[in-house]
Amino acid sequence: MSKNWDLEDEHGSRFMRKARESPFVPVGMAGCVGIVAYGLYKLRSRGDTKMSVHLIHMRVGAQGFIVGAMTLGVIYSMYNEYLAPKDSK
């Protein structure tokens, strides 16, 4: 039984390690889920807008948020690698 708990703990710690290495990935995922949830909520009150147009706008918004989060992640990574002060030990 402890073997299953170790396996689950290993996956959780691996996710946390990856999130610490690139913190904007979970932000991008959460933003995408948030935009899709908001789009589905607004689906009821879309008025005369066609369903396909509404879904395209929702997709573009989610993709834009993810691309923005990835861009910020790359800038953050480049800053840490090239511009951040290094310890000279």
mmCIF file of N, CA and C in Angstrom:
data_model
loop_
_atom_site.group_PDB
_atom_site.id
_atom_site.type_symbol
_atom_site.label_atom_id
_atom_site.label_comp_id
_atom_site.label_asym_id
_atom_site.label_seq_id
_atom_site.Cartn_x
_atom_site.Cartn_y
_atom_site.Cartn_z
ATOM 1 N N MET A 1 0.819 -1.200 0.000
ATOM 2 C CA MET A 1 0.000 0.000 0.000
ATOM 3 C C MET A 1 0.858 1.255 0.000
ATOM 4 N N SER A 2 1.978 1.219 0.696
ATOM 5 C CA SER A 2 2.832 2.403 0.730
ATOM 6 C C SER A 2 3.443 2.683 -0.640
ATOM 7 N N LYS A 3 3.532 1.653 -1.478
ATOM 8 C CA LYS A 3 4.091 1.833 -2.807
ATOM 9 C C LYS A 3 3.233 2.800 -3.627
ATOM 10 N N ASN A 4 1.910 2.711 -3.539
ATOM 11 C CA ASN A 4 1.028 3.624 -4.261
ATOM 12 C C ASN A 4 1.182 5.046 -3.757
ATOM 13 N N TRP A 5 1.298 5.219 -2.456
ATOM 14 C CA TRP A 5 1.461 6.570 -1.913
ATOM 15 C C TRP A 5 2.776 7.178 -2.359
ATOM 16 N N ASP A 6 3.831 6.362 -2.400
ATOM 17 C CA ASP A 6 5.124 6.868 -2.862
ATOM 18 C C ASP A 6 5.042 7.319 -4.307
ATOM 19 N N LEU A 7 4.320 6.553 -5.126
ATOM 20 C CA LEU A 7 4.178 6.898 -6.527
ATOM 21 C C LEU A 7 3.425 8.207 -6.694
ATOM 22 N N GLU A 8 2.340 8.383 -5.952
ATOM 23 C CA GLU A 8 1.590 9.634 -6.028
ATOM 24 C C GLU A 8 2.418 10.801 -5.519
ATOM 25 N N ASP A 9 3.167 10.578 -4.449
ATOM 26 C CA ASP A 9 4.017 11.640 -3.917
ATOM 27 C C ASP A 9 5.104 12.007 -4.926
ATOM 28 N N GLU A 10 5.600 11.006 -5.629
ATOM 29 C CA GLU A 10 6.626 11.264 -6.632
ATOM 30 C C GLU A 10 6.078 12.145 -7.754
ATOM 31 N N HIS A 11 4.850 11.876 -8.196
ATOM 32 C CA HIS A 11 4.254 12.689 -9.255
ATOM 33 C C HIS A 11 3.985 14.102 -8.758
ATOM 34 N N GLY A 12 3.502 14.242 -7.536
ATOM 35 C CA GLY A 12 3.248 15.572 -6.980
ATOM 36 C C GLY A 12 4.523 16.370 -6.822
ATOM 37 N N SER A 13 5.568 15.730 -6.349
ATOM 38 C CA SER A 13 6.830 16.447 -6.178
ATOM 39 C C SER A 13 7.458 16.778 -7.528
ATOM 40 N N ARG A 14 7.243 15.916 -8.516
ATOM 41 C CA ARG A 14 7.780 16.206 -9.846
ATOM 42 C C ARG A 14 7.069 17.418 -10.441
ATOM 43 N N PHE A 15 5.740 17.503 -10.255
ATOM 44 C CA PHE A 15 4.999 18.666 -10.742
ATOM 45 C C PHE A 15 5.465 19.935 -10.040
ATOM 46 N N MET A 16 5.668 19.867 -8.731
ATOM 47 C CA MET A 16 6.118 21.046 -7.987
ATOM 48 C C MET A 16 7.528 21.455 -8.414
ATOM 49 N N ARG A 17 8.385 20.481 -8.689
ATOM 50 C CA ARG A 17 9.746 20.792 -9.140
ATOM 51 C C ARG A 17 9.702 21.477 -10.507
ATOM 52 N N LYS A 18 8.885 20.956 -11.405
ATOM 53 C CA LYS A 18 8.748 21.574 -12.727
ATOM 54 C C LYS A 18 8.135 22.965 -12.625
ATOM 55 N N ALA A 19 7.184 23.145 -11.708
ATOM 56 C CA ALA A 19 6.569 24.458 -11.525
ATOM 57 C C ALA A 19 7.583 25.462 -10.987
ATOM 58 N N ARG A 20 8.502 25.015 -10.137
ATOM 59 C CA ARG A 20 9.543 25.922 -9.635
ATOM 60 C C ARG A 20 10.544 26.271 -10.737
ATOM 61 N N GLU A 21 10.831 25.301 -11.625
ATOM 62 C CA GLU A 21 11.772 25.559 -12.708
ATOM 63 C C GLU A 21 11.204 26.546 -13.732
ATOM 64 N N SER A 22 9.940 26.414 -14.051
ATOM 65 C CA SER A 22 9.295 27.321 -15.009
ATOM 66 C C SER A 22 7.933 27.722 -14.449
ATOM 67 N N PRO A 23 7.911 28.796 -13.664
ATOM 68 C CA PRO A 23 6.687 29.156 -12.937
ATOM 69 C C PRO A 23 5.553 29.680 -13.807
ATOM 70 N N PHE A 24 5.816 30.034 -15.038
ATOM 71 C CA PHE A 24 4.753 30.582 -15.870
ATOM 72 C C PHE A 24 3.934 29.510 -16.581
ATOM 73 N N VAL A 25 4.372 28.255 -16.543
ATOM 74 C CA VAL A 25 3.582 27.172 -17.139
ATOM 75 C C VAL A 25 2.286 26.963 -16.358
ATOM 76 N N PRO A 26 2.328 26.824 -15.030
ATOM 77 C CA PRO A 26 1.058 26.701 -14.304
ATOM 78 C C PRO A 26 0.185 27.955 -14.429
ATOM 79 N N VAL A 27 0.804 29.120 -14.543
ATOM 80 C CA VAL A 27 0.041 30.352 -14.729
ATOM 81 C C VAL A 27 -0.684 30.314 -16.072
ATOM 82 N N GLY A 28 0.000 29.868 -17.117
ATOM 83 C CA GLY A 28 -0.615 29.752 -18.434
ATOM 84 C C GLY A 28 -1.741 28.739 -18.451
ATOM 85 N N MET A 29 -1.529 27.606 -17.779
ATOM 86 C CA MET A 29 -2.573 26.583 -17.715
ATOM 87 C C MET A 29 -3.792 27.098 -16.962
ATOM 88 N N ALA A 30 -3.563 27.758 -15.847
ATOM 89 C CA ALA A 30 -4.681 28.292 -15.062
ATOM 90 C C ALA A 30 -5.421 29.385 -15.835
ATOM 91 N N GLY A 31 -4.690 30.218 -16.532
ATOM 92 C CA GLY A 31 -5.321 31.263 -17.341
ATOM 93 C C GLY A 31 -6.165 30.688 -18.461
ATOM 94 N N CYS A 32 -5.653 29.645 -19.100
ATOM 95 C CA CYS A 32 -6.404 28.994 -20.173
ATOM 96 C C CYS A 32 -7.694 28.389 -19.630
ATOM 97 N N VAL A 33 -7.604 27.702 -18.516
ATOM 98 C CA VAL A 33 -8.798 27.114 -17.898
ATOM 99 C C VAL A 33 -9.778 28.212 -17.492
ATOM 100 N N GLY A 34 -9.255 29.314 -16.951
ATOM 101 C CA GLY A 34 -10.121 30.431 -16.553
ATOM 102 C C GLY A 34 -10.839 31.062 -17.736
ATOM 103 N N ILE A 35 -10.127 31.252 -18.837
ATOM 104 C CA ILE A 35 -10.740 31.857 -20.023
ATOM 105 C C ILE A 35 -11.787 30.935 -20.619
ATOM 106 N N VAL A 36 -11.489 29.643 -20.670
ATOM 107 C CA VAL A 36 -12.470 28.690 -21.199
ATOM 108 C C VAL A 36 -13.704 28.639 -20.301
ATOM 109 N N ALA A 37 -13.500 28.645 -18.981
ATOM 110 C CA ALA A 37 -14.646 28.635 -18.059
ATOM 111 C C ALA A 37 -15.485 29.898 -18.226
ATOM 112 N N TYR A 38 -14.836 31.043 -18.353
ATOM 113 C CA TYR A 38 -15.558 32.299 -18.558
ATOM 114 C C TYR A 38 -16.316 32.281 -19.882
ATOM 115 N N GLY A 39 -15.687 31.753 -20.919
ATOM 116 C CA GLY A 39 -16.334 31.659 -22.219
ATOM 117 C C GLY A 39 -17.555 30.753 -22.193
ATOM 118 N N LEU A 40 -17.440 29.635 -21.476
ATOM 119 C CA LEU A 40 -18.594 28.744 -21.352
ATOM 120 C C LEU A 40 -19.707 29.389 -20.535
ATOM 121 N N TYR A 41 -19.326 30.169 -19.528
ATOM 122 C CA TYR A 41 -20.325 30.875 -18.729
ATOM 123 C C TYR A 41 -21.051 31.918 -19.584
ATOM 124 N N LYS A 42 -20.305 32.638 -20.412
ATOM 125 C CA LYS A 42 -20.891 33.673 -21.262
ATOM 126 C C LYS A 42 -21.617 33.090 -22.476
ATOM 127 N N LEU A 43 -21.502 31.801 -22.697
ATOM 128 C CA LEU A 43 -22.145 31.166 -23.843
ATOM 129 C C LEU A 43 -23.662 31.345 -23.804
ATOM 130 N N ARG A 44 -24.225 31.374 -22.611
ATOM 131 C CA ARG A 44 -25.677 31.519 -22.473
ATOM 132 C C ARG A 44 -26.161 32.881 -22.944
ATOM 133 N N SER A 45 -25.358 33.903 -22.713
ATOM 134 C CA SER A 45 -25.810 35.261 -23.023
ATOM 135 C C SER A 45 -25.046 35.851 -24.206
ATOM 136 N N ARG A 46 -24.817 35.060 -25.246
ATOM 137 C CA ARG A 46 -24.042 35.549 -26.384
ATOM 138 C C ARG A 46 -24.880 36.373 -27.342
ATOM 139 N N GLY A 47 -26.187 36.381 -27.168
ATOM 140 C CA GLY A 47 -27.051 37.200 -28.015
ATOM 141 C C GLY A 47 -27.165 36.643 -29.409
ATOM 142 N N ASP A 48 -26.982 37.516 -30.412
ATOM 143 C CA ASP A 48 -27.131 37.106 -31.806
ATOM 144 C C ASP A 48 -25.837 36.539 -32.398
ATOM 145 N N THR A 49 -24.780 36.473 -31.601
ATOM 146 C CA THR A 49 -23.504 35.976 -32.107
ATOM 147 C C THR A 49 -23.604 34.479 -32.380
ATOM 148 N N LYS A 50 -23.061 34.059 -33.528
ATOM 149 C CA LYS A 50 -23.068 32.641 -33.858
ATOM 150 C C LYS A 50 -22.192 31.875 -32.875
ATOM 151 N N MET A 51 -22.532 30.618 -32.679
ATOM 152 C CA MET A 51 -21.761 29.755 -31.781
ATOM 153 C C MET A 51 -20.318 29.638 -32.250
ATOM 154 N N SER A 52 -20.092 29.469 -33.551
ATOM 155 C CA SER A 52 -18.734 29.285 -34.064
ATOM 156 C C SER A 52 -17.877 30.524 -33.818
ATOM 157 N N VAL A 53 -18.450 31.704 -33.976
ATOM 158 C CA VAL A 53 -17.708 32.942 -33.736
ATOM 159 C C VAL A 53 -17.355 33.067 -32.257
ATOM 160 N N HIS A 54 -18.295 32.716 -31.394
ATOM 161 C CA HIS A 54 -18.040 32.772 -29.953
ATOM 162 C C HIS A 54 -16.912 31.814 -29.568
ATOM 163 N N LEU A 55 -16.939 30.592 -30.110
ATOM 164 C CA LEU A 55 -15.898 29.613 -29.801
ATOM 165 C C LEU A 55 -14.541 30.028 -30.356
ATOM 166 N N ILE A 56 -14.526 30.653 -31.516
ATOM 167 C CA ILE A 56 -13.263 31.136 -32.081
ATOM 168 C C ILE A 56 -12.674 32.233 -31.204
ATOM 169 N N HIS A 57 -13.517 33.145 -30.744
ATOM 170 C CA HIS A 57 -13.026 34.210 -29.857
ATOM 171 C C HIS A 57 -12.487 33.632 -28.555
ATOM 172 N N MET A 58 -13.170 32.641 -28.015
ATOM 173 C CA MET A 58 -12.717 32.002 -26.781
ATOM 174 C C MET A 58 -11.374 31.309 -27.006
ATOM 175 N N ARG A 59 -11.222 30.620 -28.134
ATOM 176 C CA ARG A 59 -9.972 29.922 -28.440
ATOM 177 C C ARG A 59 -8.826 30.910 -28.610
ATOM 178 N N VAL A 60 -9.076 32.001 -29.312
ATOM 179 C CA VAL A 60 -8.032 33.008 -29.532
ATOM 180 C C VAL A 60 -7.619 33.639 -28.202
ATOM 181 N N GLY A 61 -8.577 33.896 -27.336
ATOM 182 C CA GLY A 61 -8.252 34.451 -26.025
ATOM 183 C C GLY A 61 -7.408 33.502 -25.194
ATOM 184 N N ALA A 62 -7.773 32.222 -25.185
ATOM 185 C CA ALA A 62 -7.008 31.235 -24.421
ATOM 186 C C ALA A 62 -5.603 31.072 -24.992
ATOM 187 N N GLN A 63 -5.487 31.002 -26.312
ATOM 188 C CA GLN A 63 -4.171 30.875 -26.926
ATOM 189 C C GLN A 63 -3.317 32.116 -26.683
ATOM 190 N N GLY A 64 -3.931 33.275 -26.739
ATOM 191 C CA GLY A 64 -3.194 34.507 -26.473
ATOM 192 C C GLY A 64 -2.654 34.551 -25.053
ATOM 193 N N PHE A 65 -3.458 34.091 -24.105
ATOM 194 C CA PHE A 65 -2.992 34.065 -22.721
ATOM 195 C C PHE A 65 -1.823 33.106 -22.564
ATOM 196 N N ILE A 66 -1.900 31.950 -23.189
ATOM 197 C CA ILE A 66 -0.813 30.971 -23.083
ATOM 198 C C ILE A 66 0.458 31.497 -23.741
ATOM 199 N N VAL A 67 0.332 32.103 -24.904
ATOM 200 C CA VAL A 67 1.514 32.662 -25.583
ATOM 201 C C VAL A 67 2.126 33.776 -24.737
ATOM 202 N N GLY A 68 1.295 34.600 -24.125
ATOM 203 C CA GLY A 68 1.801 35.646 -23.242
ATOM 204 C C GLY A 68 2.530 35.082 -22.043
ATOM 205 N N ALA A 69 1.968 34.035 -21.438
ATOM 206 C CA ALA A 69 2.629 33.404 -20.285
ATOM 207 C C ALA A 69 3.948 32.763 -20.704
ATOM 208 N N MET A 70 3.977 32.135 -21.877
ATOM 209 C CA MET A 70 5.224 31.539 -22.351
ATOM 210 C C MET A 70 6.275 32.614 -22.622
ATOM 211 N N THR A 71 5.859 33.734 -23.189
ATOM 212 C CA THR A 71 6.788 34.829 -23.458
ATOM 213 C C THR A 71 7.365 35.374 -22.162
ATOM 214 N N LEU A 72 6.508 35.584 -21.167
ATOM 215 C CA LEU A 72 7.005 36.043 -19.868
ATOM 216 C C LEU A 72 7.945 35.024 -19.244
ATOM 217 N N GLY A 73 7.643 33.741 -19.422
ATOM 218 C CA GLY A 73 8.522 32.691 -18.899
ATOM 219 C C GLY A 73 9.886 32.705 -19.544
ATOM 220 N N VAL A 74 9.934 32.917 -20.852
ATOM 221 C CA VAL A 74 11.215 32.983 -21.555
ATOM 222 C C VAL A 74 12.005 34.215 -21.116
ATOM 223 N N ILE A 75 11.328 35.340 -20.976
ATOM 224 C CA ILE A 75 12.004 36.557 -20.516
ATOM 225 C C ILE A 75 12.542 36.368 -19.102
ATOM 226 N N TYR A 76 11.754 35.746 -18.237
ATOM 227 C CA TYR A 76 12.180 35.470 -16.860
ATOM 228 C C TYR A 76 13.390 34.541 -16.851
ATOM 229 N N SER A 77 13.355 33.512 -17.682
ATOM 230 C CA SER A 77 14.465 32.567 -17.757
ATOM 231 C C SER A 77 15.729 33.248 -18.289
ATOM 232 N N MET A 78 15.584 34.072 -19.313
ATOM 233 C CA MET A 78 16.747 34.783 -19.849
ATOM 234 C C MET A 78 17.320 35.759 -18.831
ATOM 235 N N TYR A 79 16.455 36.415 -18.085
ATOM 236 C CA TYR A 79 16.935 37.329 -17.053
ATOM 237 C C TYR A 79 17.747 36.570 -16.012
ATOM 238 N N ASN A 80 17.202 35.442 -15.548
ATOM 239 C CA ASN A 80 17.914 34.661 -14.529
ATOM 240 C C ASN A 80 19.238 34.118 -15.044
ATOM 241 N N GLU A 81 19.295 33.788 -16.320
ATOM 242 C CA GLU A 81 20.510 33.185 -16.861
ATOM 243 C C GLU A 81 21.573 34.216 -17.216
ATOM 244 N N TYR A 82 21.167 35.364 -17.749
ATOM 245 C CA TYR A 82 22.150 36.310 -18.289
ATOM 246 C C TYR A 82 22.308 37.608 -17.494
ATOM 247 N N LEU A 83 21.247 38.119 -16.892
ATOM 248 C CA LEU A 83 21.322 39.427 -16.271
ATOM 249 C C LEU A 83 21.344 39.413 -14.749
ATOM 250 N N ALA A 84 20.795 38.393 -14.142
ATOM 251 C CA ALA A 84 20.740 38.346 -12.680
ATOM 252 C C ALA A 84 22.162 38.244 -12.109
ATOM 253 N N PRO A 85 22.398 38.935 -11.006
ATOM 254 C CA PRO A 85 23.738 38.851 -10.407
ATOM 255 C C PRO A 85 24.037 37.425 -9.939
ATOM 256 N N LYS A 86 25.221 36.967 -10.284
ATOM 257 C CA LYS A 86 25.652 35.611 -9.922
ATOM 258 C C LYS A 86 26.499 35.663 -8.662
ATOM 259 N N ASP A 87 26.408 34.588 -7.890
ATOM 260 C CA ASP A 87 27.300 34.457 -6.722
ATOM 261 C C ASP A 87 28.676 34.061 -7.223
ATOM 262 N N SER A 88 29.672 34.823 -6.855
ATOM 263 C CA SER A 88 31.036 34.510 -7.301
ATOM 264 C C SER A 88 31.784 33.759 -6.198
ATOM 265 N N LYS A 89 31.395 32.506 -6.037
ATOM 266 C CA LYS A 89 32.025 31.682 -5.000
ATOM 267 C C LYS A 89 33.081 30.794 -5.604
#
